[in-house]
Tab-separated table of C-alpha atoms and ligand atoms in Angstrom:
chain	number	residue	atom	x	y	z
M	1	UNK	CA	0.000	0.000	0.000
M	2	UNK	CA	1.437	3.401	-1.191
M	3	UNK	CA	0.456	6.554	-2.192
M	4	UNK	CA	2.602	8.142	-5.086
M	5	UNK	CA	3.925	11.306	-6.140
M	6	UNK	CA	6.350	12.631	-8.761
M	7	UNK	CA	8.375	15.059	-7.220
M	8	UNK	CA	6.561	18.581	-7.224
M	9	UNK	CA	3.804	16.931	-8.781
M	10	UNK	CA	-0.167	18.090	-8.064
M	11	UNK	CA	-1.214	14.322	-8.203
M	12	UNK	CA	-2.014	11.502	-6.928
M	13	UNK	CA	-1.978	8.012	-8.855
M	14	UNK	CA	-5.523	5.959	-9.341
M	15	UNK	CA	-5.571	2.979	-9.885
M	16	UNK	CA	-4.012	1.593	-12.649
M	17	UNK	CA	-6.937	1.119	-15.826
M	18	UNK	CA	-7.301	-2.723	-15.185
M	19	UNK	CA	-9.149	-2.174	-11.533
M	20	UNK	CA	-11.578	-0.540	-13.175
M	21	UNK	CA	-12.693	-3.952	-15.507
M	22	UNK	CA	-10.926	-6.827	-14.648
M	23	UNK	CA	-13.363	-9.644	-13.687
M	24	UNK	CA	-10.895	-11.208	-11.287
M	25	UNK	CA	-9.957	-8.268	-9.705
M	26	UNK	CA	-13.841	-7.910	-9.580
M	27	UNK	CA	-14.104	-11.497	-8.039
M	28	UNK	CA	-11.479	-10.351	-5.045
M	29	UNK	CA	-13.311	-7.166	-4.069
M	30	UNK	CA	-16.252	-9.163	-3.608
M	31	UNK	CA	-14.825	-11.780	-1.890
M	32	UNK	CA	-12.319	-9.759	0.766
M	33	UNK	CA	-14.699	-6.148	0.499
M	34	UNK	CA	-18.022	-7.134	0.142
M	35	UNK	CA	-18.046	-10.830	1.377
M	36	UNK	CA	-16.472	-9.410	5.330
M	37	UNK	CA	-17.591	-6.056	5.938
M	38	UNK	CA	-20.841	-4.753	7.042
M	39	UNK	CA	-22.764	-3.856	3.824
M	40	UNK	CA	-26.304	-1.929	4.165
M	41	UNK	CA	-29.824	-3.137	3.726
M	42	UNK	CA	-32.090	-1.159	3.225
M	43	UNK	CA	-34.665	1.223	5.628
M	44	UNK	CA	-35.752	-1.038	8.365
M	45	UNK	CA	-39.009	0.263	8.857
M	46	UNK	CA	-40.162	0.164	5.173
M	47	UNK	CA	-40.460	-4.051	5.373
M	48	UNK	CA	-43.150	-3.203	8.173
M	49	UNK	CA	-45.048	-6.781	8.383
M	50	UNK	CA	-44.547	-10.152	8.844
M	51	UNK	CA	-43.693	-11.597	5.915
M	52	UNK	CA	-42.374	-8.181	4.258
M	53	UNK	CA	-39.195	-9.112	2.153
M	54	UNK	CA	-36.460	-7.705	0.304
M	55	UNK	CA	-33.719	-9.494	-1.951
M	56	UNK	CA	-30.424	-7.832	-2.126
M	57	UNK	CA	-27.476	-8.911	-3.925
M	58	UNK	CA	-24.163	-9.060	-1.689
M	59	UNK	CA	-20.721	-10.365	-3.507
M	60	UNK	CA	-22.108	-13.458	-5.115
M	61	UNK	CA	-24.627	-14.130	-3.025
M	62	UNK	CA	-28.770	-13.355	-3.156
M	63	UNK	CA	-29.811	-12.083	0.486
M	64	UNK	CA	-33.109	-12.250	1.617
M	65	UNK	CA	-34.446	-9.959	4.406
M	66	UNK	CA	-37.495	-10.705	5.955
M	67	UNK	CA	-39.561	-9.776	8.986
M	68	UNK	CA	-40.697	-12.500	10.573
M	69	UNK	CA	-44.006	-13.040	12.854
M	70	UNK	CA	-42.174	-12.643	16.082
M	71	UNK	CA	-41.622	-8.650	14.348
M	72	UNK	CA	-37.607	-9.056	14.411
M	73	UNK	CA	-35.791	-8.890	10.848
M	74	UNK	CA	-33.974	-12.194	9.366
M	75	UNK	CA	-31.692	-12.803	6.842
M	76	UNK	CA	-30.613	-15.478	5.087
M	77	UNK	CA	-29.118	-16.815	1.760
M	78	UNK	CA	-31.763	-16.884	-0.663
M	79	UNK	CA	-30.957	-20.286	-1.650
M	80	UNK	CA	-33.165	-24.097	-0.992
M	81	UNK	CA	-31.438	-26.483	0.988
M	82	UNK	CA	-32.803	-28.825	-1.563
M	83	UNK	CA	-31.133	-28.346	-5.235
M	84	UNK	CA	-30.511	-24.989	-4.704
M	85	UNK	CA	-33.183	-22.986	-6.232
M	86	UNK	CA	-33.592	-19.104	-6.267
M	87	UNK	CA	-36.316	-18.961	-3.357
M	88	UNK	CA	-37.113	-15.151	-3.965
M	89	UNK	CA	-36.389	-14.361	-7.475
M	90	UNK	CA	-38.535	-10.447	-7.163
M	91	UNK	CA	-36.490	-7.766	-5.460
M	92	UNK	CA	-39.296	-7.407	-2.833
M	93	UNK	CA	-42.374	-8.403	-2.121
M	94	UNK	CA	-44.440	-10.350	0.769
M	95	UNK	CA	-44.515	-13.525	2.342
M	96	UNK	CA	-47.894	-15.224	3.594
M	97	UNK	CA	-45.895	-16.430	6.461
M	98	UNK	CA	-43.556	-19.055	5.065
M	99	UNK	CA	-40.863	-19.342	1.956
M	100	UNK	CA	-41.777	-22.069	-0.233
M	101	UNK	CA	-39.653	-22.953	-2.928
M	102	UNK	CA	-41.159	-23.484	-6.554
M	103	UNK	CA	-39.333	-26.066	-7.691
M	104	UNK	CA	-40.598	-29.530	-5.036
M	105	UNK	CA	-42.308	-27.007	-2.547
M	106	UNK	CA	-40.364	-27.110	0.576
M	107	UNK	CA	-41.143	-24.787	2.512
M	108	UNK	CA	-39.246	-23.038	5.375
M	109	UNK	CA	-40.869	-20.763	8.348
M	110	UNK	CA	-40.159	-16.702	7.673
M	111	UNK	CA	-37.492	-17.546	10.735
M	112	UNK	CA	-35.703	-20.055	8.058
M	113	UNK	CA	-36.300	-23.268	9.802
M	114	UNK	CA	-37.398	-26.124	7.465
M	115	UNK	CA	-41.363	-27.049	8.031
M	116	UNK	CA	-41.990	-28.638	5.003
M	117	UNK	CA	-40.475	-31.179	2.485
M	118	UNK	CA	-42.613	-33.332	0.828
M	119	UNK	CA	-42.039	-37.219	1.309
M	120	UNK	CA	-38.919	-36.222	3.472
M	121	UNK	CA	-39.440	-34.389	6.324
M	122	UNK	CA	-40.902	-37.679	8.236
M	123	UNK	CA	-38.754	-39.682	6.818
M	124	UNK	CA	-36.333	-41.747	9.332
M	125	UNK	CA	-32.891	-40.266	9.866
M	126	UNK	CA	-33.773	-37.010	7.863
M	127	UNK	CA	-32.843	-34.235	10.130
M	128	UNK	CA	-35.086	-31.299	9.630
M	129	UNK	CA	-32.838	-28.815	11.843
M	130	UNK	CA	-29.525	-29.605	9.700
M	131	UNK	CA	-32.014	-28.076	6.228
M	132	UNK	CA	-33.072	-24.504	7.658
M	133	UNK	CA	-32.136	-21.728	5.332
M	134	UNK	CA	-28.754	-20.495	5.963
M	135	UNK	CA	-28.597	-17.568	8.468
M	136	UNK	CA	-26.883	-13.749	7.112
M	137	UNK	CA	-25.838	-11.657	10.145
M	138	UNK	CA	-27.785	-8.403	10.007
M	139	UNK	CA	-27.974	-5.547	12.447
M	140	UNK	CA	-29.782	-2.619	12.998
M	141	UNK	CA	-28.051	0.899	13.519
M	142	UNK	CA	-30.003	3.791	13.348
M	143	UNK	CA	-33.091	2.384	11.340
M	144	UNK	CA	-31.014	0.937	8.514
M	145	UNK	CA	-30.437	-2.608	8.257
M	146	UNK	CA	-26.509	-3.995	7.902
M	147	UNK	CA	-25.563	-7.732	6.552
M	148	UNK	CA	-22.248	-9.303	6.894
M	149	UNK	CA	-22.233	-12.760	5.075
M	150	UNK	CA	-19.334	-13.657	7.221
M	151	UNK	CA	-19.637	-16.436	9.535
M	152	UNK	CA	-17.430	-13.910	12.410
M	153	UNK	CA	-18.644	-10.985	11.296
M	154	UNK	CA	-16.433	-8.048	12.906
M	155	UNK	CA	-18.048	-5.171	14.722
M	156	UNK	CA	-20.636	-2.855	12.898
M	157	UNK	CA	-19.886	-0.032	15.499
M	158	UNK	CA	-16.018	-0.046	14.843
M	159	UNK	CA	-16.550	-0.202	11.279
M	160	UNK	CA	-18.648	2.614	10.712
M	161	UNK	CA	-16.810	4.458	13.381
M	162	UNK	CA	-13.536	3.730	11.260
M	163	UNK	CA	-12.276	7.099	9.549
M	164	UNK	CA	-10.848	5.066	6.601
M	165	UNK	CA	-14.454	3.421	6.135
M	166	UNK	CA	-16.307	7.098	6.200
M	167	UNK	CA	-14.154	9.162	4.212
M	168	UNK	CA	-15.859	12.571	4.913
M	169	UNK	CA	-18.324	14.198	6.866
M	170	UNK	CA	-19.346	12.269	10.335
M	171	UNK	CA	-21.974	10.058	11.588
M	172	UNK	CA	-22.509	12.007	14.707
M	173	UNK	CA	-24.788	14.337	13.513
M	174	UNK	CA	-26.973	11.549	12.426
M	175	UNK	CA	-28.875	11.362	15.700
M	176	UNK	CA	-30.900	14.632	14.929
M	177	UNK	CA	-32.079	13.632	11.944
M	178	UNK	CA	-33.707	10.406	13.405
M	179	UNK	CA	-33.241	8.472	10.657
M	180	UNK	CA	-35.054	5.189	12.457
M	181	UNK	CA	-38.000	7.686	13.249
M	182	UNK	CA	-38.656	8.595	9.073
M	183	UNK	CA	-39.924	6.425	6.086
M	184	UNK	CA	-38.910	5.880	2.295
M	185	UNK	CA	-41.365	7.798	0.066
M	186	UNK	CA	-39.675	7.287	-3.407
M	187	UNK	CA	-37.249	5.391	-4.394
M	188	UNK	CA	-35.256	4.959	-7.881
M	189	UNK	CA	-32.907	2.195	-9.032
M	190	UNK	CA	-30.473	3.307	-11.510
M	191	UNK	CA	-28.146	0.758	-13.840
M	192	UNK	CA	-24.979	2.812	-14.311
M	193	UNK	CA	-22.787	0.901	-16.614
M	194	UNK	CA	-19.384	1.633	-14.653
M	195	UNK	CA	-17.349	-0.278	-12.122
M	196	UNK	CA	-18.347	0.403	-8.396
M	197	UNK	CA	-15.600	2.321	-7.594
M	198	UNK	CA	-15.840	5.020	-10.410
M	199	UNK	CA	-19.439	5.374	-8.750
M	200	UNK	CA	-17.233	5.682	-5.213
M	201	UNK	CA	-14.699	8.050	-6.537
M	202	UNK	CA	-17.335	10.486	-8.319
M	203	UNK	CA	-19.330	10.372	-5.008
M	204	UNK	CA	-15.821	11.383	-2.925
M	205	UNK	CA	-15.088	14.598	-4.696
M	206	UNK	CA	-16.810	17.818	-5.920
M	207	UNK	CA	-14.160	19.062	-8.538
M	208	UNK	CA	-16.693	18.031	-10.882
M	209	UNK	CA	-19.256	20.322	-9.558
M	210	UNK	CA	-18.879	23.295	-11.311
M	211	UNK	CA	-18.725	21.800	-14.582
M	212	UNK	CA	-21.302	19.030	-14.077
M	213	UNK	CA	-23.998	20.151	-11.483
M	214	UNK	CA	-24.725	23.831	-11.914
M	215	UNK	CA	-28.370	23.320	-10.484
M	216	UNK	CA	-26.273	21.805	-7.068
M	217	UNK	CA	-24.127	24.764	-7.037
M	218	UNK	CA	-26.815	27.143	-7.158
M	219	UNK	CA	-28.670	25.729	-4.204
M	220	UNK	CA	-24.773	24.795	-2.421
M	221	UNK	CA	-22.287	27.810	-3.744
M	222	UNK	CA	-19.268	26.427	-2.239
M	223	UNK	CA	-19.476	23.009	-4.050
M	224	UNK	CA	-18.376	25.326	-7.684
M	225	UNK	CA	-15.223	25.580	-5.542
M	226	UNK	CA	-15.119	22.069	-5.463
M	227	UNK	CA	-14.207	21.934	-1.866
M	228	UNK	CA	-16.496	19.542	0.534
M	229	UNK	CA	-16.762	20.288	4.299
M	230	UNK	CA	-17.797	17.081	5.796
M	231	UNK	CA	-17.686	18.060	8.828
M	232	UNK	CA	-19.205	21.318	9.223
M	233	UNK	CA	-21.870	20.450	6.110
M	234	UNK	CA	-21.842	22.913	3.404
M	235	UNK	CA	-24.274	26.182	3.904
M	236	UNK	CA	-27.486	26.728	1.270
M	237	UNK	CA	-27.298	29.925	-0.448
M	238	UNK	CA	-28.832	32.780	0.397
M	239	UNK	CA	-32.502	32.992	-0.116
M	240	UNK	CA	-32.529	28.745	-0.594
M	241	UNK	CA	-35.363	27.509	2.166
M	242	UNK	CA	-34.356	23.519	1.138
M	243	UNK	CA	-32.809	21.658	-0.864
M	244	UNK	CA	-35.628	21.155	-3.258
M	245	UNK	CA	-35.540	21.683	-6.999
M	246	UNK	CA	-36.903	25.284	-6.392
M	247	UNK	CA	-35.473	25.837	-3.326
M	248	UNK	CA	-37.686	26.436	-1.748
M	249	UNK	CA	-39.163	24.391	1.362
M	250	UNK	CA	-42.516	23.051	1.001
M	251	UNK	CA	-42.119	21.034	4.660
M	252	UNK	CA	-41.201	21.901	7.963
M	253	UNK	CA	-37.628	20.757	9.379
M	254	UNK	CA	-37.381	17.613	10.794
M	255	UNK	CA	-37.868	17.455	14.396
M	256	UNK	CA	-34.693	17.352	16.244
M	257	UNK	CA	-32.332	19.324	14.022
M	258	UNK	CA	-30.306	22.585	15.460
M	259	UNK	CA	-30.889	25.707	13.899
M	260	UNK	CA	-27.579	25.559	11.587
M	261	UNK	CA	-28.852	21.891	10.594
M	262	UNK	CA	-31.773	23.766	8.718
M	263	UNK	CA	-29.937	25.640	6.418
M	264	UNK	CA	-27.252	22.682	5.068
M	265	UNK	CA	-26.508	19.848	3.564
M	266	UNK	CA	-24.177	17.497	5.184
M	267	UNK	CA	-23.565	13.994	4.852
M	268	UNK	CA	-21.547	11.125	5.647
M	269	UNK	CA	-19.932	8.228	3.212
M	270	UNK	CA	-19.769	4.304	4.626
M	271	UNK	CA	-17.783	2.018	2.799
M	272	UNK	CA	-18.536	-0.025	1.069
M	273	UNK	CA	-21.616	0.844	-0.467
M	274	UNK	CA	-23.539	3.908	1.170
M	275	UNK	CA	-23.691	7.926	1.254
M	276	UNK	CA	-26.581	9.512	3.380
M	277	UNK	CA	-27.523	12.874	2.177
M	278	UNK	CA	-28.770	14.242	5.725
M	279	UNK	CA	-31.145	17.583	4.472
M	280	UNK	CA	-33.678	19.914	6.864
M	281	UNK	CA	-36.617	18.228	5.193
M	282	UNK	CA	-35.487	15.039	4.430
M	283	UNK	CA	-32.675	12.028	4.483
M	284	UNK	CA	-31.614	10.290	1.167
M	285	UNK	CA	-29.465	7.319	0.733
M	286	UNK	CA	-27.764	6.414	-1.846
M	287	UNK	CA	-26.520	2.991	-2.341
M	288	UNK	CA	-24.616	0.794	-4.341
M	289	UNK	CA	-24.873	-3.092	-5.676
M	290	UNK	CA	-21.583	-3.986	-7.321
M	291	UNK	CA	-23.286	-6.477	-9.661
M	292	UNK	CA	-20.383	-6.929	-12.221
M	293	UNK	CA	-16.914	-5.520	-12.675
M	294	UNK	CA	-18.592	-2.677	-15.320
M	295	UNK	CA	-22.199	-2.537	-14.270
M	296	UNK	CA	-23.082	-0.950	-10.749
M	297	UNK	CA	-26.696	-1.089	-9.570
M	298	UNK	CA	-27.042	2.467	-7.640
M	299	UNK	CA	-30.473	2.586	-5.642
M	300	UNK	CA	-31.472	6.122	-3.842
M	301	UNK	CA	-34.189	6.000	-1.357
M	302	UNK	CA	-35.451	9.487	-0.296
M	303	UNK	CA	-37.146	9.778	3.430
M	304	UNK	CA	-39.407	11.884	5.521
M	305	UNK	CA	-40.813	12.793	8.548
M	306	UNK	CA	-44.127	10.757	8.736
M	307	UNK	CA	-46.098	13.429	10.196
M	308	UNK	CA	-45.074	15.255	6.602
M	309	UNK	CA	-45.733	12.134	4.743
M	310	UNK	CA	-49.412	12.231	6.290
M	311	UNK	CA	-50.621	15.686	5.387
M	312	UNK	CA	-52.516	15.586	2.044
M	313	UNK	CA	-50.458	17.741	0.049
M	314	UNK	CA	-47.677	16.031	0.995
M	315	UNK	CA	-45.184	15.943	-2.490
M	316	UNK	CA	-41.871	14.158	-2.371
M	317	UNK	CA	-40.732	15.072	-5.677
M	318	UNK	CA	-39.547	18.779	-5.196
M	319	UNK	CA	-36.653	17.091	-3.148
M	320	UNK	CA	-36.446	13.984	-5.376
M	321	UNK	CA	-36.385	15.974	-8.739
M	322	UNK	CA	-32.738	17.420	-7.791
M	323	UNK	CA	-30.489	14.796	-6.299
M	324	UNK	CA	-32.046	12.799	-9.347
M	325	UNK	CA	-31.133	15.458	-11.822
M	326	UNK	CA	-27.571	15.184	-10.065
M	327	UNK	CA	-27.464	11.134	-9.804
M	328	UNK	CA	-28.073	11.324	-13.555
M	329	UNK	CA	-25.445	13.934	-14.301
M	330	UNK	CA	-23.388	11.917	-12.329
M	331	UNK	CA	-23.579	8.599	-14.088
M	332	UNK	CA	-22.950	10.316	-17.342
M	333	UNK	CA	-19.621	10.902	-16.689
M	334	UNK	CA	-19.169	7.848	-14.827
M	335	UNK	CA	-20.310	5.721	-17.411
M	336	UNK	CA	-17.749	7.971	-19.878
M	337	UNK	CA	-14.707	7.618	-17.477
M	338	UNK	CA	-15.166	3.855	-17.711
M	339	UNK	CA	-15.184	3.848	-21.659
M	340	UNK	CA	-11.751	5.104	-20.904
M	341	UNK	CA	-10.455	2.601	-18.587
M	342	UNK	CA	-9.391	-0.016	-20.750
M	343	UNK	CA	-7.423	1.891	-23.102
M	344	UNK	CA	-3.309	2.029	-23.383
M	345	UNK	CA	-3.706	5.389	-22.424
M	346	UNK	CA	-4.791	4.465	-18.508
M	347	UNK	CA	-2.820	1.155	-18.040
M	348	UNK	CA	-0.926	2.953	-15.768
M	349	UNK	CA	-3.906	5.013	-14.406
M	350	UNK	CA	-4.811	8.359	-14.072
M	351	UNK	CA	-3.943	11.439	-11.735
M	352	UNK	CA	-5.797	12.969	-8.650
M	353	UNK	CA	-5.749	16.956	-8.736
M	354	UNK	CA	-5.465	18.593	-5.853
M	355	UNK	CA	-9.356	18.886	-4.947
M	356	UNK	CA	-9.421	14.890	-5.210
M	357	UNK	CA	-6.653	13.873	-2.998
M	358	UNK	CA	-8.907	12.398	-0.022
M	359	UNK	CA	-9.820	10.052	-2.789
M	360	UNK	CA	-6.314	7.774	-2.534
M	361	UNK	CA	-7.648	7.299	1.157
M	362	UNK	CA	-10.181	5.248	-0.813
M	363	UNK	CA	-7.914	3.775	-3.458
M	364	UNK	CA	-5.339	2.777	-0.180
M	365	UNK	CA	-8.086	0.912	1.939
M	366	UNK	CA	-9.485	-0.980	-0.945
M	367	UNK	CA	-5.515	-2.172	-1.886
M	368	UNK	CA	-5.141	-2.926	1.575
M	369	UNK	CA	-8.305	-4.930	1.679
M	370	UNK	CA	-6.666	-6.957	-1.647
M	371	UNK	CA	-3.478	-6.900	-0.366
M	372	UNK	CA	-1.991	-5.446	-3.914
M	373	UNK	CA	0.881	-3.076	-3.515
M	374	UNK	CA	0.416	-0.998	-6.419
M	375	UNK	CA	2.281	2.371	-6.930
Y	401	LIG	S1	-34.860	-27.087	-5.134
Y	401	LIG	FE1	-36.141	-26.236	-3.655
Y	401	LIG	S2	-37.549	-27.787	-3.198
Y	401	LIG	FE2	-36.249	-28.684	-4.640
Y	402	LIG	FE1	-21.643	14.565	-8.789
């Protein structure tokens, strides 16, 4: 692990063109990235029933989430003990209080233990409890659901609380927003055809503000600078009520916020695959699916205060029309910067300016993770 410089030079080295394609590169980040850390969920709140269920796709593996009848939230590979059939094949959905497989119907309780396998499960010898579903460690932390598909999964806590894992900005504010306390209203998948970490790295820095968002930069002035205070957030501009597509606010704050919180936009980044967007009005995450090594499933889920979300001219999409006008921006050039990543011209990589330093923080932890040494 290294970070590289020419003498007097402004940059920083990428990484080299091949990280950005390579399918077994690919195969390694999933297995030592996305197969051992914590790797978010989804809202907790939004699979409210018994028998609510999501599918999520985590390194190699399908993941369902479900909440069972006891209310607590389970996960588990989404895979029949039998022959190994796809039990969920829809991306969400509900359960009428078991999972039965298509293919010879058995059938497992929404807790994953095996209840029903026909012409086997009285059989003598068969041993129902060695054929439950296998179990996906999963977590709660502030509303949003973590898995870990290890079998010792290390601490959530320590590794959000890492300063490698959230490059910028800090989770401590995160309590006054009370994320657990609000609820999705929208939310929109998008297929960016790019590797995950172009996604990452375009996510990191703001020296493509100015040229790329100018409808961000009127609402957030300092991002044209391209410099991101993480810490402090970044202050609306004068005469901007929210971060809306008019700017102006058409809810109250969220309860719990201090006055500054009202008039910013701050935010904090979790590796692997997350970056909240903490607003007055409203919360939106924005996360990723690595689901091949060019082709990065990005899903943002924008939430509100219930009490908002009950009035009857309640309208998400004044605060959904301009982070998506930005997420689209965004994979534009994504999707261009990976058309360049297999060419001569970027074997060797590319250069960080000055703006886009922090960004070899993310380049160095995801080397360390692989255990490449690469200049
Ligand atoms: S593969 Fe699932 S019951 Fe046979
Ligand atoms: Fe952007």
């Amino acid at each position: 692990m290294s970070t590289a410089t020419h003498a007097k030079s402004p940059f920083l080295s990428t990484f080299p063109g091949r990280y950005y394609y390579d399918p077994a590169i690919f195969a390694r980040e999933q297995e030592r990235i996305f197969s051992r850390m914590w790797v978010y969920g989804g809202v907790a709140n939004s699979l409210a029933k018994p028998g609510d269920y999501r599918t999520l796709k985590i390194a190699n593996e399908s993941v369902i989430v479900v909440r069972t009848k006891q209310g607590d939230l389970r996960a588990f590979l989404n895979v029949c003990r039998h022959r190994g059939s796809r039990l969920c094949p829809e991306t969400s959905g509900h359960l009428n209080g078991s999972i039965q497989c298509r293919y010879h119907a058995w059938t497992y309780g929404l807790d994953g233990k095996l209840i029903g396998a026909p012409g086997v499960l009285n059989h003598e010898g068969f041993e129902r409890d060695l054929y439950g579903l296998h179990p996906v460690a999963l977590e709660v932390w502030h509303g949003l659901i973590w898995l870990n598909l290890s079998d010792n999964p290390p601490s959530l806590a320590a590794q959000l609380d890492d300063p490698a894992v959230r490059d910028f900005g800090s989770n401590g504010p995160i309590e006054r927003y009370g994320i657990a306390d609000l609820k999705v209203a929208k939310t929109i998948t998008y297929d960016v055809q790019a590797n995950w970490k172009l996604v990452m790295e375009n996510t990191l820095e703001c020296y493509h503000c100015g040229p790329m968002h100018p409808e961000l930069c009127a609402l957030l002035p300092q991002y044209r600078t391209g410099v991101i205070d993480g810490n402090e957030g970044t202050d609306f501009a004068e005469g901007v009520e929210a971060f809306t597509i008019t700017g102006k606010a058409s809810r109250p704050p969220l309860p719990g916020l201090l006055p500054d919180d009202t008039h910013r936009y701050a935010g904090f980044f979790g590796l692997p695959s997350i970056f909240v967007n903490l607003l007055s009005d409203h919360v939106a995450i924005d996360w990723l699916e690595p689901l091949g090594p060019t082709q990065t499933r990005v899903t943002s889920e924008w939430l509100f205060d219930p009490d908002a979300m009950a009035r009857l001219d309640f309208d998400p999409m004044d605060a959904v029309e301009i982070l998506d006008l930005v997420n689209r921006q965004d994979w534009v050039v994504c999707e261009l910067a990976q058309q360049g990543m297999d060419s001569k011209a970027y074997a060797e990589g590319g250069n960080y300016a000055p703006l886009e330093h922090h960004i070899r923080d993310f380049v160095d932890y995801v080397l360390a993770r692989l255990g490449d040494d690469v200049e």
